[in-house]
Short mmCIF file of C-alpha atoms and ligand atoms in Angstrom, two decimals:
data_model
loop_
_atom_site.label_atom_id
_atom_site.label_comp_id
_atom_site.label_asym_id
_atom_site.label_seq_id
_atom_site.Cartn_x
_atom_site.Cartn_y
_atom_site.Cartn_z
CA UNK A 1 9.49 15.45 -32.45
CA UNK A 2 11.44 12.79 -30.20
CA UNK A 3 9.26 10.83 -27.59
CA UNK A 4 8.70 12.95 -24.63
CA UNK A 5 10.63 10.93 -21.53
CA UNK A 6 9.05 10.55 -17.89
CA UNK A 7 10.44 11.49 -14.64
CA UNK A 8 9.40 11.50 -10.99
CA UNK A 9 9.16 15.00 -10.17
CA UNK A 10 8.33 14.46 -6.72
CA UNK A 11 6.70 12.58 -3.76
CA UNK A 12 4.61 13.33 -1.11
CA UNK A 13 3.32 11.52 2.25
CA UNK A 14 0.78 11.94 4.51
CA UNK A 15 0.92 10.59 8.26
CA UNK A 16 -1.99 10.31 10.66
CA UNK A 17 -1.29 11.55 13.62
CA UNK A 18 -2.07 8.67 16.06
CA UNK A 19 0.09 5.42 15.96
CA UNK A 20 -1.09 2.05 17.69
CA UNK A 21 1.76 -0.34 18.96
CA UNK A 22 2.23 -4.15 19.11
CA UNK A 23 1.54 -3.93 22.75
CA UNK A 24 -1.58 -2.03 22.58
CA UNK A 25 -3.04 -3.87 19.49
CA UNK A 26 -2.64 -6.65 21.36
CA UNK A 27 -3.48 -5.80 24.77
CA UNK A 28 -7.12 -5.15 23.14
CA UNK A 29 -7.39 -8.08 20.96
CA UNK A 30 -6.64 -10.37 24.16
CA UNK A 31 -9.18 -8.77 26.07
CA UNK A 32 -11.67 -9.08 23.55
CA UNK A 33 -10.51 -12.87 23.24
CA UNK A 34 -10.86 -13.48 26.94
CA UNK A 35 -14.77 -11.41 26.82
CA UNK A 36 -15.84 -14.05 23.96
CA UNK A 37 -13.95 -17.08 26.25
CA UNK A 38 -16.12 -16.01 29.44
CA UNK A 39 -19.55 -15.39 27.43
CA UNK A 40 -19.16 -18.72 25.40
CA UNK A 41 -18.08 -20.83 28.18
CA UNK A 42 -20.94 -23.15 28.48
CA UNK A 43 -20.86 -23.75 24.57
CA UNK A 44 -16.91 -24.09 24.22
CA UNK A 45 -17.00 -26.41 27.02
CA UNK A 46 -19.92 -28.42 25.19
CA UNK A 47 -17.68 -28.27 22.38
CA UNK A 48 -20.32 -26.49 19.99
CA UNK A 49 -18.03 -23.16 20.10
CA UNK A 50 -14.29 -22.77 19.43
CA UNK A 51 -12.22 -20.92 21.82
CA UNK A 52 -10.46 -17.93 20.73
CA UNK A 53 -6.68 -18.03 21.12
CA UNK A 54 -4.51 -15.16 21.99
CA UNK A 55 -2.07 -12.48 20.00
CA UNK A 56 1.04 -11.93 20.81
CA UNK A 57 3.73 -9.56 20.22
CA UNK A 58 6.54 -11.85 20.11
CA UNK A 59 4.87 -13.39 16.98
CA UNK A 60 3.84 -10.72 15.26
CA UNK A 61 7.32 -9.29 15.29
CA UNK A 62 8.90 -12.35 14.03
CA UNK A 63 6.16 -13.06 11.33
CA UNK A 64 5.95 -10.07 9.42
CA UNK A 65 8.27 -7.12 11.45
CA UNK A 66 5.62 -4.62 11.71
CA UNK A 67 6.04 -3.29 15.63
CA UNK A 68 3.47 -0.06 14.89
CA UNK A 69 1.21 0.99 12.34
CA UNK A 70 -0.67 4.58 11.53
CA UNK A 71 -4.29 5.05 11.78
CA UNK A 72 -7.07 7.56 11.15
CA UNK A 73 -9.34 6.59 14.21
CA UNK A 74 -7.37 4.75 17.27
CA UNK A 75 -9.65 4.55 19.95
CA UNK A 76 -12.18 2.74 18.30
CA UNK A 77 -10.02 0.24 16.95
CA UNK A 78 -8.52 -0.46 20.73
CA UNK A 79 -11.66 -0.44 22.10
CA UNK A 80 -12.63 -4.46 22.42
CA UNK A 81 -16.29 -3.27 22.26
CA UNK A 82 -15.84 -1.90 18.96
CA UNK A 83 -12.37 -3.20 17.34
CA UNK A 84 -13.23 -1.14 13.79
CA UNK A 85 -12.74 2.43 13.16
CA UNK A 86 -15.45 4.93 13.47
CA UNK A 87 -15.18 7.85 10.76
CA UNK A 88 -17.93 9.51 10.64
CA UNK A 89 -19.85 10.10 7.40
CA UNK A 90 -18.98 13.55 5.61
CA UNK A 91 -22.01 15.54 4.14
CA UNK A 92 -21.88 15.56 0.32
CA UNK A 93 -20.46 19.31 0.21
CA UNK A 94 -17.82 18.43 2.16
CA UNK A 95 -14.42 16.57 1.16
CA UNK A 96 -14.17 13.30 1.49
CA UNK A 97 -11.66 11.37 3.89
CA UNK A 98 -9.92 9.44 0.80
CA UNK A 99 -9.98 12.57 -0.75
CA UNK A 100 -8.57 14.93 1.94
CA UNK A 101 -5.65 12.49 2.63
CA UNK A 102 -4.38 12.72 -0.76
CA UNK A 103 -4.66 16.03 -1.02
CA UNK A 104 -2.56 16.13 2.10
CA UNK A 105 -0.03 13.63 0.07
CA UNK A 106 -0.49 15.71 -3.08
CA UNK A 107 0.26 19.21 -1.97
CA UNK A 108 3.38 18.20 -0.62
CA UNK A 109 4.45 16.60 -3.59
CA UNK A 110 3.31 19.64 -5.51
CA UNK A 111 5.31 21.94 -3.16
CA UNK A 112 8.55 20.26 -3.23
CA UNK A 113 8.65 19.92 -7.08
CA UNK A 114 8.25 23.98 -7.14
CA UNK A 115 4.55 22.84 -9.16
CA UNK A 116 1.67 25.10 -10.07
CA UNK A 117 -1.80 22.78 -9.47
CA UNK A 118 -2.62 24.70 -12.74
CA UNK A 119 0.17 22.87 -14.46
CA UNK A 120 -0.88 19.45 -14.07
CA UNK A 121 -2.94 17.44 -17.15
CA UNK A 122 -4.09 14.66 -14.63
CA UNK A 123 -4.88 12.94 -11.61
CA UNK A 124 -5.05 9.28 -10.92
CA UNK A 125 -5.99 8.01 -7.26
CA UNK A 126 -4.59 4.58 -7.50
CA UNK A 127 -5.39 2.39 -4.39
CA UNK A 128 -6.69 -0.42 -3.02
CA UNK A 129 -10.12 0.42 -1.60
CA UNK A 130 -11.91 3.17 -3.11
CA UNK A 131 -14.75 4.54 -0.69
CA UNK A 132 -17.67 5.17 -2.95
CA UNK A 133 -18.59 4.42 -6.32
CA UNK A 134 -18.88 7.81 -8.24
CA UNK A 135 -17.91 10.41 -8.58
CA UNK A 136 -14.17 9.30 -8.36
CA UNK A 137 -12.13 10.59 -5.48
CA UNK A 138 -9.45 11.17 -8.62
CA UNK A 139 -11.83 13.76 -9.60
CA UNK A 140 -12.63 15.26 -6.02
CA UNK A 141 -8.69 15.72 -5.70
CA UNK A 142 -8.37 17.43 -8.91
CA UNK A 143 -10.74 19.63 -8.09
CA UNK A 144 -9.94 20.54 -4.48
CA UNK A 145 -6.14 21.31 -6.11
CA UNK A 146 -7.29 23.16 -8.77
CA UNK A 147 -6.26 20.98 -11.53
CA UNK A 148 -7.57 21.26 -14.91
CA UNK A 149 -7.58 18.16 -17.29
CA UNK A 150 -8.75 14.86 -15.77
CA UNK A 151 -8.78 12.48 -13.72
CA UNK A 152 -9.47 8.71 -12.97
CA UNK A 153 -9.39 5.95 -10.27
CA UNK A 154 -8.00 2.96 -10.58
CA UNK A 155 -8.04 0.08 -8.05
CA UNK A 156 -4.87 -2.89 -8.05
CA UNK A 157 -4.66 -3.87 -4.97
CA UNK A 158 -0.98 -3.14 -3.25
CA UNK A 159 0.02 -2.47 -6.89
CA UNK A 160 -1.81 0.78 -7.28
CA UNK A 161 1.05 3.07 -7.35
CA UNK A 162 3.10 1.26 -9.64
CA UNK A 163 0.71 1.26 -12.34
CA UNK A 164 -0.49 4.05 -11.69
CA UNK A 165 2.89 5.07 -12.69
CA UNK A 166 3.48 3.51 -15.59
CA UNK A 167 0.28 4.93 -16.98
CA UNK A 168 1.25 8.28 -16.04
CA UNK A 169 4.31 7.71 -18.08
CA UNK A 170 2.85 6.57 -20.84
CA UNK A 171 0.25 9.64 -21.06
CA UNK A 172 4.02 11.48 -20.85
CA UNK A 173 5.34 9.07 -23.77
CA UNK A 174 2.23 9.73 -25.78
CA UNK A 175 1.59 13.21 -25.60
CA UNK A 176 -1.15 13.28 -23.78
CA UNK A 177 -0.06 15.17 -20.87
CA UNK A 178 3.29 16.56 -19.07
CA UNK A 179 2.25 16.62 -15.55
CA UNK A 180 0.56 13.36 -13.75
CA UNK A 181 -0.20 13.41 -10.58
CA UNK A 182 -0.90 9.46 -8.62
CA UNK A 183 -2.30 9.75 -5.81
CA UNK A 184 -2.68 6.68 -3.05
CA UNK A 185 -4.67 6.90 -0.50
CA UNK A 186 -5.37 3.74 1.96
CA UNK A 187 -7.38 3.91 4.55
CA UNK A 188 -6.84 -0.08 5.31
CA UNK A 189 -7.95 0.12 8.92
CA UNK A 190 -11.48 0.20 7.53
CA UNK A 191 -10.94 -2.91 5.62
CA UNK A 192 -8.84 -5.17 8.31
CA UNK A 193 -10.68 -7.56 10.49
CA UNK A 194 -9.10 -6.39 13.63
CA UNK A 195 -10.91 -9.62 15.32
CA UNK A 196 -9.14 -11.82 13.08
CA UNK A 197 -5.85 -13.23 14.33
CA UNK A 198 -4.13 -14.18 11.89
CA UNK A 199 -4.38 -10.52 10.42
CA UNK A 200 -5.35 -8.27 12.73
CA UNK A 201 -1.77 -6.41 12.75
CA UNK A 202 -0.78 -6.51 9.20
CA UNK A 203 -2.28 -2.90 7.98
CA UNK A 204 -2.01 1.02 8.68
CA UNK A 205 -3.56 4.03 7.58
CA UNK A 206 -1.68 6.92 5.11
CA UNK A 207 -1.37 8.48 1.60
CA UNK A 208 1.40 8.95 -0.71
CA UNK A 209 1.36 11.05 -4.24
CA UNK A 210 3.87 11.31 -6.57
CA UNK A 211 4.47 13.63 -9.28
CA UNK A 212 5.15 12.48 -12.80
CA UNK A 213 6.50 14.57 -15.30
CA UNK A 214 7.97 15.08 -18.91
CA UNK A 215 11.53 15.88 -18.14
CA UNK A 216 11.26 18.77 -20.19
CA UNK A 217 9.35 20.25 -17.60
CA UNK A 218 10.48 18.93 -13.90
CA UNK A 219 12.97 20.08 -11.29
CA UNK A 220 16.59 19.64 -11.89
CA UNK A 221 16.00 17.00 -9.11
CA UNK A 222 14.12 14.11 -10.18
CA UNK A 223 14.16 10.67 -10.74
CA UNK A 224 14.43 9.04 -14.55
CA UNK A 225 11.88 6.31 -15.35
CA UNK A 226 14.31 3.79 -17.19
CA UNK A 227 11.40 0.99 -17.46
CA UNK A 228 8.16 0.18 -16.14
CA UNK A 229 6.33 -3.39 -16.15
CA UNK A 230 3.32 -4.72 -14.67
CA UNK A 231 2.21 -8.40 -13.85
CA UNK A 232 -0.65 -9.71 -12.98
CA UNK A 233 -2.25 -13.40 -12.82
CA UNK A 234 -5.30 -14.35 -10.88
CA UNK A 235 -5.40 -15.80 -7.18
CA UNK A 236 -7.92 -15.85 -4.39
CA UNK A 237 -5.52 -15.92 -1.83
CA UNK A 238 -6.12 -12.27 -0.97
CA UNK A 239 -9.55 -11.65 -1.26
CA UNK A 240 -11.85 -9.02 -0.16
CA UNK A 241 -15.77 -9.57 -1.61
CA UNK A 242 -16.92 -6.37 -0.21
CA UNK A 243 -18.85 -4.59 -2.87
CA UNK A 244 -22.39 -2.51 -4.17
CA UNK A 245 -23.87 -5.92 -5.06
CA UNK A 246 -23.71 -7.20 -1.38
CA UNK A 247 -27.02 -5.31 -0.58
CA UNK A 248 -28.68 -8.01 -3.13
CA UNK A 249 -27.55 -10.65 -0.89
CA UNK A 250 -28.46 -8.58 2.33
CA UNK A 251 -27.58 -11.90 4.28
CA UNK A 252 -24.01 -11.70 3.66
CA UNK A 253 -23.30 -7.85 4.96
CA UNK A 254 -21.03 -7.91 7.67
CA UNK A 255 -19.47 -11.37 6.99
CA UNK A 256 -15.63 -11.68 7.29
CA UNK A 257 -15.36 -11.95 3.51
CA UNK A 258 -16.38 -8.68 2.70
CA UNK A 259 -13.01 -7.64 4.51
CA UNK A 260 -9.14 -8.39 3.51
CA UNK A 261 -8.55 -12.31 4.31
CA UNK A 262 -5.47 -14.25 3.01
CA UNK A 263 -4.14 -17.52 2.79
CA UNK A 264 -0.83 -16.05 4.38
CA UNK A 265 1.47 -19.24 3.70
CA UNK A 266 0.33 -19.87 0.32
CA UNK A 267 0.65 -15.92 -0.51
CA UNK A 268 4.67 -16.43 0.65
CA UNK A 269 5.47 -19.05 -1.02
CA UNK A 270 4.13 -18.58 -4.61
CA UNK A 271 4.34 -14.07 -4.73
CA UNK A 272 8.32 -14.49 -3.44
CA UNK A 273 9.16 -16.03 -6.72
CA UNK A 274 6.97 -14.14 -9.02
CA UNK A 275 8.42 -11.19 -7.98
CA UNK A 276 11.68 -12.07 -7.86
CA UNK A 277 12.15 -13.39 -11.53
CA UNK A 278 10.23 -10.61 -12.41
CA UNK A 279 12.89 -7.83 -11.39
CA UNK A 280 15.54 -10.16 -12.62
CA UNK A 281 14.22 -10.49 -15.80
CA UNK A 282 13.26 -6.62 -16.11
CA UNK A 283 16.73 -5.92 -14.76
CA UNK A 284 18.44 -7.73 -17.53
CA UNK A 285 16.04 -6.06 -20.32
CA UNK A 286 17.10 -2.84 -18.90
CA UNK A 287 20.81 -4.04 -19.38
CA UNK A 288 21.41 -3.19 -15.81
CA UNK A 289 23.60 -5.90 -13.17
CA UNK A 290 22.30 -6.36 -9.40
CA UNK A 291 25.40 -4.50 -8.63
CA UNK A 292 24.43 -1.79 -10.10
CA UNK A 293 21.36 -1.53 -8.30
CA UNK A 294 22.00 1.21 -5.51
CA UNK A 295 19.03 1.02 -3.30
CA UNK A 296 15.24 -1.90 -3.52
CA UNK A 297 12.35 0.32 -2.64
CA UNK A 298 9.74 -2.66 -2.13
CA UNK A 299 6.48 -3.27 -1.36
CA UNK A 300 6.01 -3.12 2.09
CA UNK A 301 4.05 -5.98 3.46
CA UNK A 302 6.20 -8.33 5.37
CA UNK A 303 9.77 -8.16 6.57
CA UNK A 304 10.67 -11.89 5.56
CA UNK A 305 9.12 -11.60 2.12
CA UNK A 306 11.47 -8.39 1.57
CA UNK A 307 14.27 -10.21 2.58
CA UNK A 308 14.15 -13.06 0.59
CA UNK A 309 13.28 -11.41 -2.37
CA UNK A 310 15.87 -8.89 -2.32
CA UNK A 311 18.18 -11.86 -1.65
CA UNK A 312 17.15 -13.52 -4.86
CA UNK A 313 17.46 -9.75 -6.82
CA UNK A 314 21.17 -9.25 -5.73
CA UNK A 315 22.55 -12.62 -5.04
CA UNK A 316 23.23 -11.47 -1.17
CA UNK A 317 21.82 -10.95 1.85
CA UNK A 318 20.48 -6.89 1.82
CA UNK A 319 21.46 -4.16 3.78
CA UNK A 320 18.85 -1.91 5.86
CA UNK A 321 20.30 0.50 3.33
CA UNK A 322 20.16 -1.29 -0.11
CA UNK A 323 16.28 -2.69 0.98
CA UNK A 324 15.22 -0.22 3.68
CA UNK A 325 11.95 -1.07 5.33
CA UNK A 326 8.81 1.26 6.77
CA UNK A 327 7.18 -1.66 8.05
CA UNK A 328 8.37 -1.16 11.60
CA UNK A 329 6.40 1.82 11.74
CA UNK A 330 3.93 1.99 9.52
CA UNK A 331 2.91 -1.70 8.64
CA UNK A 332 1.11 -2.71 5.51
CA UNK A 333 -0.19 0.28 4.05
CA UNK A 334 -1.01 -1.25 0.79
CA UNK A 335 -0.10 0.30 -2.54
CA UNK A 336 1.22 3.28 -0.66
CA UNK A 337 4.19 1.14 0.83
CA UNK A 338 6.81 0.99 -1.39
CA UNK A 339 6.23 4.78 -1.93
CA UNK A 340 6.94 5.66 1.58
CA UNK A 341 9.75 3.49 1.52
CA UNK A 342 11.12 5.50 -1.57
CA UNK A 343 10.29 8.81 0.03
CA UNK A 344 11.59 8.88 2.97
CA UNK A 345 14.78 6.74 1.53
CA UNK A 346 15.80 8.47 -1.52
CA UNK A 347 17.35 11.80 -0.56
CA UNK A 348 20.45 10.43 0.70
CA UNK A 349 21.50 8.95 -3.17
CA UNK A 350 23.85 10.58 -5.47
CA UNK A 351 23.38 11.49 -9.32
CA UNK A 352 23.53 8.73 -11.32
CA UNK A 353 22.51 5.84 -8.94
CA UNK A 354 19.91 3.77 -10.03
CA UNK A 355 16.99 2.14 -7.63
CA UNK A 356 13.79 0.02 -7.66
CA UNK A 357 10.35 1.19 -6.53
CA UNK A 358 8.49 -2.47 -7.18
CA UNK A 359 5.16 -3.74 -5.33
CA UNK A 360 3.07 -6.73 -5.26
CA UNK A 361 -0.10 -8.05 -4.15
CA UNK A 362 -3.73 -9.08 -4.56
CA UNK A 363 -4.77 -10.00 -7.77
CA UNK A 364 -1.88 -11.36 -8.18
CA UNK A 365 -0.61 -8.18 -9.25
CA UNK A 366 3.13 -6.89 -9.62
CA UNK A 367 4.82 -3.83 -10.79
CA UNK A 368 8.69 -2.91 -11.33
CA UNK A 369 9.78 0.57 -11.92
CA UNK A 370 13.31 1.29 -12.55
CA UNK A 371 14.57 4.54 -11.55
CA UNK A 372 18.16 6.96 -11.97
CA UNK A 373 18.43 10.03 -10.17
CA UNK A 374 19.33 12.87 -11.79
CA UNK A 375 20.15 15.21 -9.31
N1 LIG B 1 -0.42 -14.37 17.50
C1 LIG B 1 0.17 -15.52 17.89
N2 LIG B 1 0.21 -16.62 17.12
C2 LIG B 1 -0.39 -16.54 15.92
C3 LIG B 1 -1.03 -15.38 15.47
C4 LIG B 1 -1.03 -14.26 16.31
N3 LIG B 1 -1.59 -13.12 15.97
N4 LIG B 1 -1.51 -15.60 14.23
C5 LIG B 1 -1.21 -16.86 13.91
N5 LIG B 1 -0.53 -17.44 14.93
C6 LIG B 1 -0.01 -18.82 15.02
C7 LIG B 1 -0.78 -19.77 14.15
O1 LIG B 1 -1.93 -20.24 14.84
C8 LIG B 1 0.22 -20.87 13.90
O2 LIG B 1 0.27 -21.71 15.01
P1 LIG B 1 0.52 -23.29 14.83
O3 LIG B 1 1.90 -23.40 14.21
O4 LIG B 1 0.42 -23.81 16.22
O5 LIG B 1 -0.56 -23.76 13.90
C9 LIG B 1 1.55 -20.10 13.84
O6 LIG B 1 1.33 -18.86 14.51
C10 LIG B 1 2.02 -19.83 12.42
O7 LIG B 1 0.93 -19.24 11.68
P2 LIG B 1 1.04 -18.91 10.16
O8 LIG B 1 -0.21 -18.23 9.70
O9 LIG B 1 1.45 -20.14 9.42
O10 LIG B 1 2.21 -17.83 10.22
P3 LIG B 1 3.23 -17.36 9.12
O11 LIG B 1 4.58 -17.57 9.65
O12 LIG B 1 2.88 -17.87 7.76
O13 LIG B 1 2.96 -15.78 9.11
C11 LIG B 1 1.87 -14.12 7.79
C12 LIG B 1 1.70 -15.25 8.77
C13 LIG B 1 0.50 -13.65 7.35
C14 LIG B 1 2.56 -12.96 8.50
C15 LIG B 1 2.73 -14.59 6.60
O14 LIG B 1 2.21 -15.77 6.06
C16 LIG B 1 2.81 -13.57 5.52
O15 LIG B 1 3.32 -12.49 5.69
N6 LIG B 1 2.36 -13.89 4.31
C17 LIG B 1 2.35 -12.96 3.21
C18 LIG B 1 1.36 -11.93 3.52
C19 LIG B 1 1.31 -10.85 2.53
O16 LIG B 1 2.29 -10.27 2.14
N7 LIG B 1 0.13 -10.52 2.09
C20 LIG B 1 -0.05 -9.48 1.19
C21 LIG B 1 -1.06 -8.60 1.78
S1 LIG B 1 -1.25 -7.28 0.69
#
């Protein structure tokens, strides 16, 4: 029996319904700035306290092109009292949040490949923060679908997705199952310092699933997998040290390291060339040239990153439509970035054009998968 080969079936995305701009992000942060000014006067002016310095919109804009980003509780996060989001805790009988956005994701995904729940082997939620330990939200989606089989979760950072599709297609390329179905749900808001400036604009809320299949079984229209690799090589210049073993150390709850912090200009300059050689050198192993490369679905986490990347990848400056970015609209929304970019980018290609979904992040992590659509 030949080696069964793996498709993408389908995508699917979930959008919250409430969006908060530039100008409102940092309307709040600046009046929470000017609050902690007025209360710490005495001490700043004694020099024992550091004033706070302002956002700005201008900045933002020009540093990473985000203008707006999705979230799952707005006024909360605008309120300078507050600046966090406030989701409530769900009793154990009912679904949880992570869970009931990728479902949303999922059954979209499951709709438009024409895709019985029944059908599907597995399910894989593949993000970057996972909100409890056990039982894993993989497992809560399967069973809220009605899948049989199993299911897993599996946590790399903004790489989630991509390796969560290349094991997907190697379950396909070993038998195991014929129907995958990744999940990634981020909920980042709940993990952003929205006090911090250097960071408080970079992430949004959503969920994207997509639908890996044996070709033997998927929808005249899908995507074929022509390669997969992963990367990954450690750093601590994206760091988050939230965790179960925090409540040993009860002193450090609460402290700006148990939240996403970076080292911004050092994450640039040394993920820009990783990434880039990386696609280059999958590229050639795949025997494909740059100008065959039809469309860069990238990570989404900073305009300027994107650009210079896909620069390097096909030897010229990209077009909006050979390295089309989300990040306008929906910011950083970790692994689930380069997904959105794919599915709301993808219908417009004809049969036979071949693409890059390929994302990168904390860890370091990095994943490249090539893709040819079919129909
Ligand atoms: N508003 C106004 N000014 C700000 C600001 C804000 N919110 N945040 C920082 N600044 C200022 C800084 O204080 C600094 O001022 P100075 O030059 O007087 O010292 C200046 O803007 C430049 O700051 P810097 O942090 O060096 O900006 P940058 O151009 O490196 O952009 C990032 C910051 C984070 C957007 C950029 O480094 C980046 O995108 N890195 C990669 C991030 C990434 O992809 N991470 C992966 C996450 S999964």
């Amino acid at each position: 029996m030949s080696t069964p080969i793996p498709v993408i079936s389908a995508t699917g995305l979930f959008t919250p319904a409430d969006s908060i701009s530039n100008e409102e992000l940092v309307e709040s942060f600046n009046a929470h700035v000017a609050r902690f000014n007025a209360e710490h006067a005495a001490a700043i002016e004694a020099g024992t306290v550091l004033a706070l310095s302002p956002s700005s919109v201008e900045f933002i804009e020009k540093a990473s092109g985000i203008k707006a980003r999705y979230v799952l509780s707005k006024a909360p996060i605008l309120d300078p009292a507050i600046m966090a989001p406030r989701i409530p805790e769900r009793p154990d009988t009912e679904l949880s949040v992570l869970a009931e956005i990728a479902v949303k994701a999922a059954r979209q995904a499951l709709a438009s490949a024409g895709r019985d729940p029944k059908d599907v082997d597995a399910v894989l939620c593949a993000c970057s923060n996972l909100q409890r330990a056990y039982p894993a939200i993989a497992i809560e989606v399967q069973d809220a679908l009605g899948v049989e089989g199993f299911g897993f979760d599996m946590n790399v950072a903004c790489s989630s997705a991509t390796f969560g599709i290349q094991t997907a297609a190697d379950f396909i390329r070993a038998g195991h199952a014929k129907s995958v179905l990744v999940v990634n749900p981020e909920i980042c808001s709940g993990h952003l310092n929205w006090q911090d400036r250097d960071s408080h604009f970079i992430f949004g809320d959503v969920a994207t699933a997509i639908l890996v299949e044996s070709k033997d079984i998927a929808p005249p229209a899908h995507w074929d997998i022509l390669g997969t690799r992963l990367k990954t090589q450690f750093s601590n210049n994206i760091r988050n040290n939230f965790g179960f073993l925090n409540r040993t150390a009860p002193e450090g709850i609460g402290q700006p390291d148990k939240l996403f912090r970076q080292e911004g200009r050092k994450v640039f300059k040394e993920v820009v060339p990783m990434v880039a050689e990386m696609i280059v050198a999958h590229m050639a192993d795949l025997g494909l040239e740059p100008t065959g490369l039809r469309r860069l679905w990238l990570h989404q986490a900073n305009a300027n990153m994107n650009r210079l990347i896909a620069e390097r990848v096909l030897g010229h400056e990209a077009s909006p439509d050979e390295s089309p970015t989300v990040l306008d609209t929906y910011a950083n929304t970790s692994s689930a970035g380069s997904i959105i970019a794919f599915h709301l980018n993808s219908t417009d290609l004809a049969a036979g054009d071949t693409g890059l979904i390929c994302s990168f992040g904390a860890g370091y992590s990095a994943g490249t998968v090539f893709l040819r659509k079919v129909a």
